[in-house]
mmCIF file of C-alpha atoms in Angstrom:
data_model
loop_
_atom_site.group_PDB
_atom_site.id
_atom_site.type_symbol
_atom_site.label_atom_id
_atom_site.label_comp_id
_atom_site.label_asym_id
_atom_site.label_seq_id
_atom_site.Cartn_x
_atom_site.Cartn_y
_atom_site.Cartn_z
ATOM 1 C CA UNK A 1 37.792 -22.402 -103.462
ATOM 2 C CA UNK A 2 35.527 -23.250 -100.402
ATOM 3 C CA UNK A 3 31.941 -22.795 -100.179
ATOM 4 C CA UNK A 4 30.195 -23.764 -96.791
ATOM 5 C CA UNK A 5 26.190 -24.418 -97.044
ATOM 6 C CA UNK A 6 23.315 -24.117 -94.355
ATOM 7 C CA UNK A 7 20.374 -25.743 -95.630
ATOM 8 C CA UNK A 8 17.793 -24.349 -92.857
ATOM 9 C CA UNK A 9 17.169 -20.971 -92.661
ATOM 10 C CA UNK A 10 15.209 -21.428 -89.887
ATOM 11 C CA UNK A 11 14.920 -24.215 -87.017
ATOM 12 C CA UNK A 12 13.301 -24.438 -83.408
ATOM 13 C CA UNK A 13 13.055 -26.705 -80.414
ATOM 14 C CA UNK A 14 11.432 -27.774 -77.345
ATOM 15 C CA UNK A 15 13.220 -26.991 -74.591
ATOM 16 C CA UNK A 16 15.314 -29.835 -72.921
ATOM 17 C CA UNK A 17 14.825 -31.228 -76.462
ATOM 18 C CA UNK A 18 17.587 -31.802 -79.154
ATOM 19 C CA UNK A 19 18.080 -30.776 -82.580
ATOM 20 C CA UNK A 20 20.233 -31.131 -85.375
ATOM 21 C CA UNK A 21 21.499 -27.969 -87.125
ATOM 22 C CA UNK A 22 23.198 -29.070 -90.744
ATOM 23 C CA UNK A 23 26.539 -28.066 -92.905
ATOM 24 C CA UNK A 24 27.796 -29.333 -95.959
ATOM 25 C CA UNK A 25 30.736 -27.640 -97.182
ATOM 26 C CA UNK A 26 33.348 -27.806 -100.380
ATOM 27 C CA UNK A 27 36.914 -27.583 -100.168
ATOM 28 C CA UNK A 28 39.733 -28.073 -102.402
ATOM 29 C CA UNK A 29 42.368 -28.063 -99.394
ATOM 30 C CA UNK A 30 43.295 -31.413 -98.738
ATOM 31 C CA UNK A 31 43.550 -30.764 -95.167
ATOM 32 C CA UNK A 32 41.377 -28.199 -92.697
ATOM 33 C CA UNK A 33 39.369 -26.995 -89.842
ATOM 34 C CA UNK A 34 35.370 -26.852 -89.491
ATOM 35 C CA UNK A 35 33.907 -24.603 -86.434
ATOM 36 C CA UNK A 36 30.293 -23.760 -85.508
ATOM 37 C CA UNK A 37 29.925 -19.861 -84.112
ATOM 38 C CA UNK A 38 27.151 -18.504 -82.229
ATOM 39 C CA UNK A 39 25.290 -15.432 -82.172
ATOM 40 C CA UNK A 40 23.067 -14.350 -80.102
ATOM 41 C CA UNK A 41 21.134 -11.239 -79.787
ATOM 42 C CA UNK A 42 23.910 -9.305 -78.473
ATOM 43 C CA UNK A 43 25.764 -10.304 -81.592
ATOM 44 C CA UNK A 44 28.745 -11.607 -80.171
ATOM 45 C CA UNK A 45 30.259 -14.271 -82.470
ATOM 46 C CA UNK A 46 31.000 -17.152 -79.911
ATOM 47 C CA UNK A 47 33.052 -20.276 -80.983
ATOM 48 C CA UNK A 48 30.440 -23.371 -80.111
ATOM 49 C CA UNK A 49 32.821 -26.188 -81.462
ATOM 50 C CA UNK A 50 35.876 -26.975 -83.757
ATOM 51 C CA UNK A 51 36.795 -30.233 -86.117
ATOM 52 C CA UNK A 52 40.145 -31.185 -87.242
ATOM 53 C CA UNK A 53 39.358 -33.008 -90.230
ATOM 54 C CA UNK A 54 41.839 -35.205 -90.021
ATOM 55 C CA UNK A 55 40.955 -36.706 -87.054
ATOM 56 C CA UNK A 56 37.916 -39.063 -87.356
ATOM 57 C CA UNK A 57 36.472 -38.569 -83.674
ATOM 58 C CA UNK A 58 33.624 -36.510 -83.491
ATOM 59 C CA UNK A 59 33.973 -33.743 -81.155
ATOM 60 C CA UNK A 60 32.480 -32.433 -78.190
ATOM 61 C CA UNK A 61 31.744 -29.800 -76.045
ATOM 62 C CA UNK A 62 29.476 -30.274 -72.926
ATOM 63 C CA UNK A 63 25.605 -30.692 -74.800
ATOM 64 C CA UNK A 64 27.141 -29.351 -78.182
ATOM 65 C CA UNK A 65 28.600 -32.396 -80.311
ATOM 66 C CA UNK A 66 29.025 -32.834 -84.130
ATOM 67 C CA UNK A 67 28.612 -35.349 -86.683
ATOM 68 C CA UNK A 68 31.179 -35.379 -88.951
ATOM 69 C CA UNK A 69 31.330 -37.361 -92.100
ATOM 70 C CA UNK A 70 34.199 -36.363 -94.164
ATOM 71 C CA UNK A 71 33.145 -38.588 -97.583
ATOM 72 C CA UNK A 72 29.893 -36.633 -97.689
ATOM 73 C CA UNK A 73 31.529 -33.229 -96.605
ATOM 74 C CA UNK A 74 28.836 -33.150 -93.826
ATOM 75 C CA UNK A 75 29.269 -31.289 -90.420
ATOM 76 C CA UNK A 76 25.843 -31.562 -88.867
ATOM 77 C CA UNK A 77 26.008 -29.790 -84.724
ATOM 78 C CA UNK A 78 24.199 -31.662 -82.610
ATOM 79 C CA UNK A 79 22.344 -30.054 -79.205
ATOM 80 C CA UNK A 80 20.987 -31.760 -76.780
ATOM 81 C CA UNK A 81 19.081 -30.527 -73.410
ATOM 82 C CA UNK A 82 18.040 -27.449 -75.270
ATOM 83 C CA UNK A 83 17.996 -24.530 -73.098
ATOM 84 C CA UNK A 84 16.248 -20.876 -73.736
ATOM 85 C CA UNK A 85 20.252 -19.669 -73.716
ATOM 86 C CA UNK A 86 21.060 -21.609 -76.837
ATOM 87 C CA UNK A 87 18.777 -19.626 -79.145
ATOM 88 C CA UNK A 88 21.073 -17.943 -81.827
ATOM 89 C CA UNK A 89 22.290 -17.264 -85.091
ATOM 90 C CA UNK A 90 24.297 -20.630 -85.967
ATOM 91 C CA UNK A 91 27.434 -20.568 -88.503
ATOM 92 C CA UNK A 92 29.296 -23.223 -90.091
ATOM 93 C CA UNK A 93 32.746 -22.434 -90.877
ATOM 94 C CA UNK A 94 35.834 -24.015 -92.596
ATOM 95 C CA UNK A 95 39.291 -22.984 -92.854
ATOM 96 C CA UNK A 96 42.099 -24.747 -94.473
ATOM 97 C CA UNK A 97 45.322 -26.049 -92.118
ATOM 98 C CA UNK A 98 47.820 -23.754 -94.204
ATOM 99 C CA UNK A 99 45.263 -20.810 -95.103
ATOM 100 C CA UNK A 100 44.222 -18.079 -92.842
ATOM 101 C CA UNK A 101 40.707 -17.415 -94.556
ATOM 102 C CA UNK A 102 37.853 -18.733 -92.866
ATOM 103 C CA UNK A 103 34.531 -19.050 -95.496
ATOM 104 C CA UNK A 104 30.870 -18.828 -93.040
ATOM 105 C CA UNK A 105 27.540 -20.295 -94.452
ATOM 106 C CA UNK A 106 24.344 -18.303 -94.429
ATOM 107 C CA UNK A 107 23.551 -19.566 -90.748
ATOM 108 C CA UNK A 108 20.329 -21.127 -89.230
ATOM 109 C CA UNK A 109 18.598 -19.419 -86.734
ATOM 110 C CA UNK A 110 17.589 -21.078 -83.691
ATOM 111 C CA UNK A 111 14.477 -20.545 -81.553
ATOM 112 C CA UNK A 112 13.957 -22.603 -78.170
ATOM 113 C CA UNK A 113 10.172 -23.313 -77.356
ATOM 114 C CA UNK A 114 9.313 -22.820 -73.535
ATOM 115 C CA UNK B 1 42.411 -10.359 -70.508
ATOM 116 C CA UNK B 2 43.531 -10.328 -74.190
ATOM 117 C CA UNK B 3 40.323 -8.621 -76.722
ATOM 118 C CA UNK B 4 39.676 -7.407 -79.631
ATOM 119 C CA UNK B 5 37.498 -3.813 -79.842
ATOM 120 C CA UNK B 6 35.429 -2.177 -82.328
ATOM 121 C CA UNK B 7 34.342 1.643 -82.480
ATOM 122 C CA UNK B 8 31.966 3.279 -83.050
ATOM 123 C CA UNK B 9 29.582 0.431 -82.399
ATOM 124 C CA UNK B 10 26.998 2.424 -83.804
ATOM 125 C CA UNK B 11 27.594 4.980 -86.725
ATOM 126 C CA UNK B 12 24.276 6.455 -88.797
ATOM 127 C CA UNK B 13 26.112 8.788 -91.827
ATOM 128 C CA UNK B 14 25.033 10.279 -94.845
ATOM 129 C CA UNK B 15 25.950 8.940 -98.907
ATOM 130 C CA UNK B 16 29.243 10.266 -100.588
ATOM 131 C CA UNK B 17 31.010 10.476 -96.809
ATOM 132 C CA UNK B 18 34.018 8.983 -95.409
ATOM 133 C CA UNK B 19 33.888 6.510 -92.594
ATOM 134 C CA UNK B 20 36.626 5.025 -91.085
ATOM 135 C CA UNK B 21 35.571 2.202 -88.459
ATOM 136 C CA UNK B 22 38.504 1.035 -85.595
ATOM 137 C CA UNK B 23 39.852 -2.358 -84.629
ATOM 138 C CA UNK B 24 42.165 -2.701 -82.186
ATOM 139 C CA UNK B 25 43.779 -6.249 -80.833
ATOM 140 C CA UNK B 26 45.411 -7.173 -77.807
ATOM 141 C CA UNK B 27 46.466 -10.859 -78.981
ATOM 142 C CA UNK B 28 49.240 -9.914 -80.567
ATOM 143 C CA UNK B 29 47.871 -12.062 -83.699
ATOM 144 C CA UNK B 30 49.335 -11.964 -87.120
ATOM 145 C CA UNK B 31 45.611 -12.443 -88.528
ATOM 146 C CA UNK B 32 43.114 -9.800 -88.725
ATOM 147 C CA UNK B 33 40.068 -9.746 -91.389
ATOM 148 C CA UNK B 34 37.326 -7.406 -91.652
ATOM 149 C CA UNK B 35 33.677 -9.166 -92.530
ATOM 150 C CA UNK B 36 30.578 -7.931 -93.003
ATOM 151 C CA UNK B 37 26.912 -9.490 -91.957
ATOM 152 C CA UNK B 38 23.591 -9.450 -94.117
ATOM 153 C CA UNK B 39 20.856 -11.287 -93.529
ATOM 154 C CA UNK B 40 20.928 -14.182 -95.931
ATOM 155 C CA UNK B 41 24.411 -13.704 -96.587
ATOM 156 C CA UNK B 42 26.572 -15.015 -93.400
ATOM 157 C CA UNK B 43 29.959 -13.157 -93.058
ATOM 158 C CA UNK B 44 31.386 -11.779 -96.569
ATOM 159 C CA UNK B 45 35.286 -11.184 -96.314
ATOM 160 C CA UNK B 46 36.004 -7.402 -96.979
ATOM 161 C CA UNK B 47 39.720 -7.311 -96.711
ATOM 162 C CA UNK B 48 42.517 -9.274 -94.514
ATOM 163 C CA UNK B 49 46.009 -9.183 -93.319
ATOM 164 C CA UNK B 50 48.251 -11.115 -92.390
ATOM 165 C CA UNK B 51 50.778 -8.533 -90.956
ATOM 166 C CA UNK B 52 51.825 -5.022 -90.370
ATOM 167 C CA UNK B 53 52.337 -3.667 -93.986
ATOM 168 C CA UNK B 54 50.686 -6.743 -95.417
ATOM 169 C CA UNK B 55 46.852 -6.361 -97.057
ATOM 170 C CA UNK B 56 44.749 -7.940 -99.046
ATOM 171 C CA UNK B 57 41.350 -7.970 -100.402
ATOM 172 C CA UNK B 58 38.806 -9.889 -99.888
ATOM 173 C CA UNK B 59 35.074 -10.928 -102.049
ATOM 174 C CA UNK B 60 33.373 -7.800 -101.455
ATOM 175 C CA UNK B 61 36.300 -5.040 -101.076
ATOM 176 C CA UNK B 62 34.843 -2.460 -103.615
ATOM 177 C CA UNK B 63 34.271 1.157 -101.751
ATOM 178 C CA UNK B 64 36.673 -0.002 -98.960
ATOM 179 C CA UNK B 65 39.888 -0.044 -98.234
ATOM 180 C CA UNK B 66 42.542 -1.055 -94.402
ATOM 181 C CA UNK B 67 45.991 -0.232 -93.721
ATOM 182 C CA UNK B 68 48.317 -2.117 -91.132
ATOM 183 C CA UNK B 69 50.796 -0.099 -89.989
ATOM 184 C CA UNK B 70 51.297 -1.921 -86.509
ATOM 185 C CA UNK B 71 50.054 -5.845 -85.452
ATOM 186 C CA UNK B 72 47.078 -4.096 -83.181
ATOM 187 C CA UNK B 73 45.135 -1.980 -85.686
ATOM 188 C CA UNK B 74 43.173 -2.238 -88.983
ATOM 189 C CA UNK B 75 40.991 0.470 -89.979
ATOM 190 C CA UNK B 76 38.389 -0.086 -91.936
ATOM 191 C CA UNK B 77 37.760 3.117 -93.988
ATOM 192 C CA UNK B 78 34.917 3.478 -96.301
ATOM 193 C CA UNK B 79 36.110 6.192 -98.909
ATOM 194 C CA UNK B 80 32.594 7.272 -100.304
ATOM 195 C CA UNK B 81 29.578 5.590 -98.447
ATOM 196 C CA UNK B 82 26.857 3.986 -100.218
ATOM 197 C CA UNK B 83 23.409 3.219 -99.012
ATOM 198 C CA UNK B 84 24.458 -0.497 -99.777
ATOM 199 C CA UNK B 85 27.610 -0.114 -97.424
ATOM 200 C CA UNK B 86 24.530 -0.413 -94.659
ATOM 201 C CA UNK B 87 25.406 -3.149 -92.450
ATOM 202 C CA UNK B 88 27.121 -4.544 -89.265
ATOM 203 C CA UNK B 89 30.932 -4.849 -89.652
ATOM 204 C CA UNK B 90 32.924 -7.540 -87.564
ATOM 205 C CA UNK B 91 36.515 -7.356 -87.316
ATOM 206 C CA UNK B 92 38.553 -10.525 -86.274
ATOM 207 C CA UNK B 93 41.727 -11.946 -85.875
ATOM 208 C CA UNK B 94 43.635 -15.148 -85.228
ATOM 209 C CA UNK B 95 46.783 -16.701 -84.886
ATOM 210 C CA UNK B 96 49.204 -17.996 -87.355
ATOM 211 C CA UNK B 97 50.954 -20.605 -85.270
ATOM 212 C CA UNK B 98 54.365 -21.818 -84.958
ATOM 213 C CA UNK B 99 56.835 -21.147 -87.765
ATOM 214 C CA UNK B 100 56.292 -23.920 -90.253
ATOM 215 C CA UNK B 101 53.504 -25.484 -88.710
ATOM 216 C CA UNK B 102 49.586 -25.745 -89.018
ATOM 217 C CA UNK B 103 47.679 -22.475 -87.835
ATOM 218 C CA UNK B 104 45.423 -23.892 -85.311
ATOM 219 C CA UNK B 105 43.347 -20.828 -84.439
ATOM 220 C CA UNK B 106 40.171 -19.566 -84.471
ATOM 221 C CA UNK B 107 38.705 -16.418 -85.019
ATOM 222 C CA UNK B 108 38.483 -13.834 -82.267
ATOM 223 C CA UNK B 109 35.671 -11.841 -83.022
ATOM 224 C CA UNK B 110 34.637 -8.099 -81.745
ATOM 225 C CA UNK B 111 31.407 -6.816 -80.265
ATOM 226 C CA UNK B 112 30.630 -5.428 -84.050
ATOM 227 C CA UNK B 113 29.392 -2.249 -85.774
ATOM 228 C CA UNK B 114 26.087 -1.007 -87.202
ATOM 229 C CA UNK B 115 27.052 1.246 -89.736
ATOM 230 C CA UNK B 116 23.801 2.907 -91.362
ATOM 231 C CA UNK B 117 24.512 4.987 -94.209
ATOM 232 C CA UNK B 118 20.971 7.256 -95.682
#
């Protein structure tokens, strides 16, 4: 079974600030897929970032990057140069290679301070 | 440009009705799921399938039910509705790869529906 956790109900920033938004997750797959999705207020689910586990390089996307440590089943997202379009609804997700079923944490919602 | 749509996006209806809520998928994926969304919950998995004829349920399936009788649609029908059926629905789908290999995909989400049943 997986089981994907958001610790932070709640988080804000500063614009042009960064901030940390934090996963842990369980999995008994030996190999599989992380993602962050947004959501905004129009409630569009929009794919932020994705993490082959196997591969030990962080990824990246423009000011969204993660920080992946695979020992401690941590997948913390990274933003940096906050902007008022990147407050949201955050999910962590994970998704075995072989399996189809993706499992979503609570989420963290984001605020961006003017 | 390949989508995936939702309808009604809004639908108020009364206890002890049926409901059926639309997802349709130009992809072409293999994949679709239907989730809901409650605050302090994340996405729950209602049901998923992973082809035409193919369903399966999902952690919170009681009171609803899909068919897939082509790779573009799954209905989500709610036989009776229940006050606690109140929520937003998101349908999804994704890819299953090559034959053999890793799936690779992520979800493609729709726009959503607010389903309020009083």
């Amino acid at each position: 079974a997986q089981t994907v956790t958001q610790s932070q109900p709640e988080m804000s920033v500063q614009e042009a600030e960064t901030v940390t938004l934090s996963c842990t997750y369980d999995t008994s797959e030996s190999d599989y897929y992380l993602f962050w999705y947004k959501q905004p207020p129009s409630r569009q689910m929009i794919l932020v970032i994705r993490q082959e586990a196997y591969k030990q390089q962080n990824a990246t996307e423009n000011r969204f990057s993660v920080n992946f440590q695979k020992a401690a089943k941590s997948f913390s997202l990274k933003i940096s140069d906050s902007q008022l379009g990147d407050a949201a609804m955050y999910f962590c997700a994970s998704r075995g290679v072989y399996g189809q079923n993706f499992v979503f944490g609570p989420g963290t919602r984001l605020s961006v301070l003017p | 440009d390949a989508e995936i749509t939702q309808s009604p996006r809004h639908k108020i209806t009364e206890t002890g009705r049926q409901v059926t809520l639309a997802c349709h998928q130009t992809w072409n994926h293999n994949n679709m799921f239907w989730y809901r969304q409650d605050l302090g919950h994340g996405l729950r998995l209602i049901h998923y399938s992973y082809g035409v004829q193919d369903t399966n349920k999902g952690e919170v399936s009681d009171g609803y039910s899909v068919s897939r009788s082509n790779t573009e649609d799954l209905p989500l029908t709610l036989e009776s509705a229940a006050s606690s059926q109140t929520s937003v629905y998101f349908c999804a789908s994704s890819s299953t790869g090559t034959s053999g290999g890793p799936n690779t995909g992520e979800l493609f989400f729709g726009e959503g529906s607010r389903l309020t049943v009083l």
